[in-house]
CSV table of N, CA, C and O in Angstrom, one decimal:
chain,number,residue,atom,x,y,z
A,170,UNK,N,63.1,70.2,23.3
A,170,UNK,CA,63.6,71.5,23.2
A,170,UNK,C,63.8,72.1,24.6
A,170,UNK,O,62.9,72.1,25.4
A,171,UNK,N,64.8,72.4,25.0
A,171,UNK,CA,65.4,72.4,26.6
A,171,UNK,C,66.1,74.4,26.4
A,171,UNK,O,66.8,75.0,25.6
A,172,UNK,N,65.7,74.7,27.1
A,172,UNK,CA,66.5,76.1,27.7
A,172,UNK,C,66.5,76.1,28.3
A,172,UNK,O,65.5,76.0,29.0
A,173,UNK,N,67.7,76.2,28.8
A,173,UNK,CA,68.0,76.3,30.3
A,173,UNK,C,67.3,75.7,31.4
A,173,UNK,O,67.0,76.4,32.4
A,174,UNK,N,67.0,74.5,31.2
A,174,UNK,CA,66.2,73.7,32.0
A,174,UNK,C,64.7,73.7,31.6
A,174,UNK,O,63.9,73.0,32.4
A,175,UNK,N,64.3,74.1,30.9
A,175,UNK,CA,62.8,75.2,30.3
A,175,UNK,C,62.4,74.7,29.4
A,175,UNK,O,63.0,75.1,28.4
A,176,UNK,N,61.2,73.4,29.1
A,176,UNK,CA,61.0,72.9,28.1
A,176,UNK,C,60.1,73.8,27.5
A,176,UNK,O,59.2,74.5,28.1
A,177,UNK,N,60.4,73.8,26.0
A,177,UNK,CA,59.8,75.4,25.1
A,177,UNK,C,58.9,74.1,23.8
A,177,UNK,O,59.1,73.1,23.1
A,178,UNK,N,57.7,75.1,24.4
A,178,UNK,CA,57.0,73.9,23.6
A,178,UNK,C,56.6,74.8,22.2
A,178,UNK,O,55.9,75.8,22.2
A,179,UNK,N,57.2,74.2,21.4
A,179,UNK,CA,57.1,75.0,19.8
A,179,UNK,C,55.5,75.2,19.2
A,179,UNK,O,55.4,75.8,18.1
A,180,UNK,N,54.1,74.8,19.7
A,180,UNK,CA,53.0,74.4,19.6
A,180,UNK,C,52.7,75.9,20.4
A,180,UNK,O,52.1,76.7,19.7
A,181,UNK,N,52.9,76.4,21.4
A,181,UNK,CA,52.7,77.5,22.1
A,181,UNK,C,53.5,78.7,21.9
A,181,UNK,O,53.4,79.6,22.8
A,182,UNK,N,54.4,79.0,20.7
A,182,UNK,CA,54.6,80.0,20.2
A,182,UNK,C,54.1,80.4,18.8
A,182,UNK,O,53.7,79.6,18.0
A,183,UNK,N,54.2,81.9,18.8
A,183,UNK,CA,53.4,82.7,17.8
A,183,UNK,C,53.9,82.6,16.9
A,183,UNK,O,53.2,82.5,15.9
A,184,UNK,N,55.8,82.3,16.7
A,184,UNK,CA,55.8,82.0,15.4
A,184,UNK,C,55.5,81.1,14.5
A,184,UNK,O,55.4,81.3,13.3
A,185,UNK,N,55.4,79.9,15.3
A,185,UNK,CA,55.0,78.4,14.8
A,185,UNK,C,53.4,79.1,14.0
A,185,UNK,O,53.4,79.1,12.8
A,186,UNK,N,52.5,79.5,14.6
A,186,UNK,CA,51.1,79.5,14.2
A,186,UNK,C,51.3,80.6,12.7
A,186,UNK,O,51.0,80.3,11.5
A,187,UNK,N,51.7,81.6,13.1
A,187,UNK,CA,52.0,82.8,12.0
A,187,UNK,C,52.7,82.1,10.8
A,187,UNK,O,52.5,82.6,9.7
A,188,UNK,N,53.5,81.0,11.0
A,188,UNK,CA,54.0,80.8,9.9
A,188,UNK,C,52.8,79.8,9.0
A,188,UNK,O,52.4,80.0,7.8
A,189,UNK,N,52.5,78.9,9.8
A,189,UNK,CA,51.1,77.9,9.3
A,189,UNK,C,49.9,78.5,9.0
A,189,UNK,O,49.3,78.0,8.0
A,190,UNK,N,49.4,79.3,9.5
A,190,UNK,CA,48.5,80.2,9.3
A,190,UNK,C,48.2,81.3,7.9
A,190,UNK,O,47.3,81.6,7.2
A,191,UNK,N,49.6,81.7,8.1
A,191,UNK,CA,49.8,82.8,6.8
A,191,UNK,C,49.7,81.8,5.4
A,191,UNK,O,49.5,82.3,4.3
A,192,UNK,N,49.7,80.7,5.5
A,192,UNK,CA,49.8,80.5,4.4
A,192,UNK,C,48.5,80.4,3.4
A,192,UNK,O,48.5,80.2,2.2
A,193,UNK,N,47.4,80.8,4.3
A,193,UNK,CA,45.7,80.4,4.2
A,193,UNK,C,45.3,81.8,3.6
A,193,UNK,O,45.9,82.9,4.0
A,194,UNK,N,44.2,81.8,2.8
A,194,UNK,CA,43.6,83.0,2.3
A,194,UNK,C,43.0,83.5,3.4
A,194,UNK,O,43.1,82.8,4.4
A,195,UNK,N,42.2,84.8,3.5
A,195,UNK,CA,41.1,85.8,4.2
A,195,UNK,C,40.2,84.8,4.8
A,195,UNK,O,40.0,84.5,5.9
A,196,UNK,N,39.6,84.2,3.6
A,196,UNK,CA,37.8,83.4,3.2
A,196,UNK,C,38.8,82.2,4.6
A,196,UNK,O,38.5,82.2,5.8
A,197,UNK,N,39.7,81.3,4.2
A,197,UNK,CA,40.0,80.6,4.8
A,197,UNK,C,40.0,80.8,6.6
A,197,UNK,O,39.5,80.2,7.6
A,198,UNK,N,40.7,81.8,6.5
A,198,UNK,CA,41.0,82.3,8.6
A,198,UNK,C,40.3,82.6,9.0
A,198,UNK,O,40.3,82.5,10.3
A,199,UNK,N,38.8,83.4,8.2
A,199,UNK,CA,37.6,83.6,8.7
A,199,UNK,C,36.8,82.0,8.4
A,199,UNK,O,35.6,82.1,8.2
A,200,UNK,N,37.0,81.3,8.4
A,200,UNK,CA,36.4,79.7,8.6
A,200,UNK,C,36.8,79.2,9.4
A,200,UNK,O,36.1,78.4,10.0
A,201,UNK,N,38.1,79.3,9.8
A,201,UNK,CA,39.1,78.5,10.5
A,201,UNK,C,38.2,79.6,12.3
A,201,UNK,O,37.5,79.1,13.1
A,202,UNK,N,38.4,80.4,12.2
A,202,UNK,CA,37.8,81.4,13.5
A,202,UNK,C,36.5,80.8,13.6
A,202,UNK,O,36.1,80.1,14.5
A,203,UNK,N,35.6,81.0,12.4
A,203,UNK,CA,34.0,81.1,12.7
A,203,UNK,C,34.2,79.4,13.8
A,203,UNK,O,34.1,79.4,15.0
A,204,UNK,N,34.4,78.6,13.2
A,204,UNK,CA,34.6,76.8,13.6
A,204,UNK,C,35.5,76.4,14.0
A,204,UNK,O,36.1,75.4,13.6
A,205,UNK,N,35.9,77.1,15.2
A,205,UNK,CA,37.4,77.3,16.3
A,205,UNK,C,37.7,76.0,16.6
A,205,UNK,O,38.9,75.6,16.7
A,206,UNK,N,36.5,75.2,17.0
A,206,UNK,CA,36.7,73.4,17.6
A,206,UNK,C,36.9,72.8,16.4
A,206,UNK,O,38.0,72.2,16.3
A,207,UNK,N,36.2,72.7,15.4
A,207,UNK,CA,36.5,71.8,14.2
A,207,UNK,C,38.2,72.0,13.7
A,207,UNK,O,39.0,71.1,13.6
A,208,UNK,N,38.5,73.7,13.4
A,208,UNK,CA,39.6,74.1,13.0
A,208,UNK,C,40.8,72.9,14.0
A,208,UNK,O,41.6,72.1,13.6
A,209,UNK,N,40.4,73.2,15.8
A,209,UNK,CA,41.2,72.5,16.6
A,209,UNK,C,41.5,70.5,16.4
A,209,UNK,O,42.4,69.6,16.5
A,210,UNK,N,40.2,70.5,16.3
A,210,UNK,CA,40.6,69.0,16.0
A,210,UNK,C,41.4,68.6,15.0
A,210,UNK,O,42.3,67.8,15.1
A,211,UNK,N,40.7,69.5,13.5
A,211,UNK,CA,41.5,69.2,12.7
A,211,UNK,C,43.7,69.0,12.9
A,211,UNK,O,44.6,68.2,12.7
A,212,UNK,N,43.5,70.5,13.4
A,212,UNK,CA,45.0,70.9,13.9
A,212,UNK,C,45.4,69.7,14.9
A,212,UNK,O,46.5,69.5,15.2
A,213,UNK,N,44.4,69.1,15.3
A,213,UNK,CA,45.1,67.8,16.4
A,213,UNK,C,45.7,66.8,15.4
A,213,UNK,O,46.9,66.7,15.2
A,214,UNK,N,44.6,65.8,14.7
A,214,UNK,CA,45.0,65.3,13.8
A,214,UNK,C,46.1,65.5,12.7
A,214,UNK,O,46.8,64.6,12.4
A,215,UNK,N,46.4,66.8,12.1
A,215,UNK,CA,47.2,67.4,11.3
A,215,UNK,C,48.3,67.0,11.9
A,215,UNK,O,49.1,66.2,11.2
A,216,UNK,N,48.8,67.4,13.4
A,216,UNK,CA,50.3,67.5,13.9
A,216,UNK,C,50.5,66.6,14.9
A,216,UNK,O,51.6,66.5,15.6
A,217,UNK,N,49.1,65.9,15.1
A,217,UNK,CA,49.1,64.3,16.1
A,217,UNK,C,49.9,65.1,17.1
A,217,UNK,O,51.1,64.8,17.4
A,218,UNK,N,49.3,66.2,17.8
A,218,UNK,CA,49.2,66.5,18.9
A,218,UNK,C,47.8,67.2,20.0
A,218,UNK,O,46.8,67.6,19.3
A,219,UNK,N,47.7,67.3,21.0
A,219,UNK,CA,46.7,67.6,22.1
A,219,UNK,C,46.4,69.2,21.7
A,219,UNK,O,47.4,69.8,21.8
A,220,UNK,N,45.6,69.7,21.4
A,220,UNK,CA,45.2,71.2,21.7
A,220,UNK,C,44.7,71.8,22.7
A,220,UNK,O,43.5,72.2,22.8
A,221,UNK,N,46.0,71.8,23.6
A,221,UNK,CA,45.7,72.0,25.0
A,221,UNK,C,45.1,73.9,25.3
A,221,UNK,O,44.7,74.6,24.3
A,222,UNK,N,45.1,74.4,26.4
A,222,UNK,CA,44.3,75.5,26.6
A,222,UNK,C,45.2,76.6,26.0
A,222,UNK,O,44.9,77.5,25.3
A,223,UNK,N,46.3,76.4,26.6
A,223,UNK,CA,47.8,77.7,26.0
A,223,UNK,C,47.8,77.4,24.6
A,223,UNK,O,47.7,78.4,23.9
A,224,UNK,N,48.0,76.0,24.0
A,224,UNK,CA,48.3,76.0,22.4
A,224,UNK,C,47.0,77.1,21.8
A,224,UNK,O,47.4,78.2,21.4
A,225,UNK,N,45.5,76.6,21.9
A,225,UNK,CA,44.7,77.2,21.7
A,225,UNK,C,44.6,78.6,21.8
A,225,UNK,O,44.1,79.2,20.9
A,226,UNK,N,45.1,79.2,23.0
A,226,UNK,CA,44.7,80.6,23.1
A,226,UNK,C,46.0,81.2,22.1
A,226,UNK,O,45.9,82.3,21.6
A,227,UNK,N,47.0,80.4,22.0
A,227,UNK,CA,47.8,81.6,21.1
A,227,UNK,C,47.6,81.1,19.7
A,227,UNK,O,47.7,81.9,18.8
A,228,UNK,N,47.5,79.9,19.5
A,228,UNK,CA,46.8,79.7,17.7
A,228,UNK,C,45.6,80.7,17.8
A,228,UNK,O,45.6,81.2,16.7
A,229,UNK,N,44.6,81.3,18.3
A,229,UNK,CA,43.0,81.9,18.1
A,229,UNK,C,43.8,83.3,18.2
A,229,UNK,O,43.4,84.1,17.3
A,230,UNK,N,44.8,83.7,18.9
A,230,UNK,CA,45.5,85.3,19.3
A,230,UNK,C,45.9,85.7,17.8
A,230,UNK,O,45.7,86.8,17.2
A,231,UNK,N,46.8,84.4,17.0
A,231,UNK,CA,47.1,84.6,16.1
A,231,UNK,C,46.5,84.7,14.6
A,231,UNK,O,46.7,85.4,13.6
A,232,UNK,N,45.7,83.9,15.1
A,232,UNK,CA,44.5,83.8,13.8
A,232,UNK,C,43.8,84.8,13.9
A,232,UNK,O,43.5,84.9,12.8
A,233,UNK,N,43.2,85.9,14.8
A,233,UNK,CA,42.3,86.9,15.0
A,233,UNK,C,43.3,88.2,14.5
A,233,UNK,O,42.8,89.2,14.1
A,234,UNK,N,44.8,87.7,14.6
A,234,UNK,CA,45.5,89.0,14.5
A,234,UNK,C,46.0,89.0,12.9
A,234,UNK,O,46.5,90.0,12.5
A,235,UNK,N,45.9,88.1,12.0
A,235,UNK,CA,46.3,87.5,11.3
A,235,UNK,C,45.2,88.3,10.1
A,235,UNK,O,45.3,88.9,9.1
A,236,UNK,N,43.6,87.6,10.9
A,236,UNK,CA,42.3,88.4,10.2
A,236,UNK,C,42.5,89.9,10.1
A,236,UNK,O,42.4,90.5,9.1
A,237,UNK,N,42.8,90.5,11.5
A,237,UNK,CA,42.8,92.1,11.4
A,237,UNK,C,43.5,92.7,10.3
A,237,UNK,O,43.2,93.7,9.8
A,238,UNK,N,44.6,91.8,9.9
A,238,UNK,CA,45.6,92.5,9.6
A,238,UNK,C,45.1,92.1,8.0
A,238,UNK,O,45.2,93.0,7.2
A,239,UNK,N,44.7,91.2,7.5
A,239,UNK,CA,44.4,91.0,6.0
A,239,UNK,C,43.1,92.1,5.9
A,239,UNK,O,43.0,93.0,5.0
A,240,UNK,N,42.3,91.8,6.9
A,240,UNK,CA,40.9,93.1,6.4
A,240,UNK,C,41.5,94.5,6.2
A,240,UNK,O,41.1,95.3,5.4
A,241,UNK,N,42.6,94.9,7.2
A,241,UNK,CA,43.1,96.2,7.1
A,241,UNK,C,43.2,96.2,5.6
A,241,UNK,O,42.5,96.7,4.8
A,242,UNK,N,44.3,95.3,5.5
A,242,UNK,CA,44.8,95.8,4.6
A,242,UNK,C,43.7,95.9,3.1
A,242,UNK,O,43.6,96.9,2.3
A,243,UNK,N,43.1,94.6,3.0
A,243,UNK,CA,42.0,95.2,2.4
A,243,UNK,C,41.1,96.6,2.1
A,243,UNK,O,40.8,96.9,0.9
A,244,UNK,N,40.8,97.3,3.2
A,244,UNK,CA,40.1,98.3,3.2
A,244,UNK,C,41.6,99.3,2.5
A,244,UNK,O,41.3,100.3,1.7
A,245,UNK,N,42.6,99.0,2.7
A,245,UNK,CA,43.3,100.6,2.3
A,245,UNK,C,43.3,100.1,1.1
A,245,UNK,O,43.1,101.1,0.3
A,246,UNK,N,43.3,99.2,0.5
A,246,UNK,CA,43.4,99.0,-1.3
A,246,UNK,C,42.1,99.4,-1.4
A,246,UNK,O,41.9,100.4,-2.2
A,247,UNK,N,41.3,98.8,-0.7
A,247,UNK,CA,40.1,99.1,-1.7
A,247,UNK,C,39.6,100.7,-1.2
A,247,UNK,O,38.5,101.0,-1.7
A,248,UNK,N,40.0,101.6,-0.5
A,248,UNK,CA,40.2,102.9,-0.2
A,248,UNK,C,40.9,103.9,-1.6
A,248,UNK,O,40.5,104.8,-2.3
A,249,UNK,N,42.0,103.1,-1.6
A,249,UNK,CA,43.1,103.7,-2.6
A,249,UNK,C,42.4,103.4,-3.9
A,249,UNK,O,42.5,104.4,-4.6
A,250,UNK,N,41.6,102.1,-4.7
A,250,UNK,CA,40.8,102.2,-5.8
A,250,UNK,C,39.8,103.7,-5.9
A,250,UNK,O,39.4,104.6,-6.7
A,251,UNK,N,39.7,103.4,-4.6
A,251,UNK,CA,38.4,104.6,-4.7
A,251,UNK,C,39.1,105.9,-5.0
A,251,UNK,O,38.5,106.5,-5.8
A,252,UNK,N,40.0,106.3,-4.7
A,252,UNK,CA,40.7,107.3,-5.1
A,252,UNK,C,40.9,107.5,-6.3
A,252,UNK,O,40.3,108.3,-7.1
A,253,UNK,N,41.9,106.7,-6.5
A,253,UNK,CA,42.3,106.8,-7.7
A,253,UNK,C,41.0,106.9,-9.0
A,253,UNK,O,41.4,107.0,-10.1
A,254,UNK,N,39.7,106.8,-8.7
A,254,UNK,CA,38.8,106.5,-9.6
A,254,UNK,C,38.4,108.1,-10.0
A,254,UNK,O,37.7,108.6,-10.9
A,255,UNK,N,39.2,108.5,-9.1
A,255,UNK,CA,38.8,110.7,-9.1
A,255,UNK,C,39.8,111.5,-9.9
A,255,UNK,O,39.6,112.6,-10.1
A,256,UNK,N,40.8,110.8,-10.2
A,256,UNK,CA,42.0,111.8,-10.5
A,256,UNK,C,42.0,111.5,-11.8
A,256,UNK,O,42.9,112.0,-12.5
């Protein structure tokens, strides 16, 4: 993958991880975080590639943002039951 002289390594963008990632439940991304090395090896094996320091920091960027965003959303549902349990 060449831009403009610029080899773009598809392992070190967010959307590569976000798409692989999203596909995992809550319980799962909080396993995959808690066991960050195991998760990485696995991911070596998986794509028979190196999990070098950049791949790593933006797979863990993504997975941590990936968690925030399912707990959010969790809390407003389970916010919104609580409501609704009054009217």
């Amino acid at each position: 993958m060449d831009s403009n002289g610029i080899f773009q390594d598809p392992y070190c963008k967010r959307d590569f991880w976000e798409n692989k990632l999203s596909e995992k439940s809550h319980a799962e991304l909080i396993k995959c975080l808690t066991d960050f090395e195991k998760f990485s090896v696995a991911v070596e094996n998986d794509f028979r590639i190196v999990m070098s320091a950049s791949r790593a920091k933006v797979c863990l960027e993504v997975l941590e943002n990936l968690i925030r965003q399912r707990t959010s959303e969790t809390k407003n549902v389970n916010q919104g039951d609580l409501f609704d349990r009054f009217d």
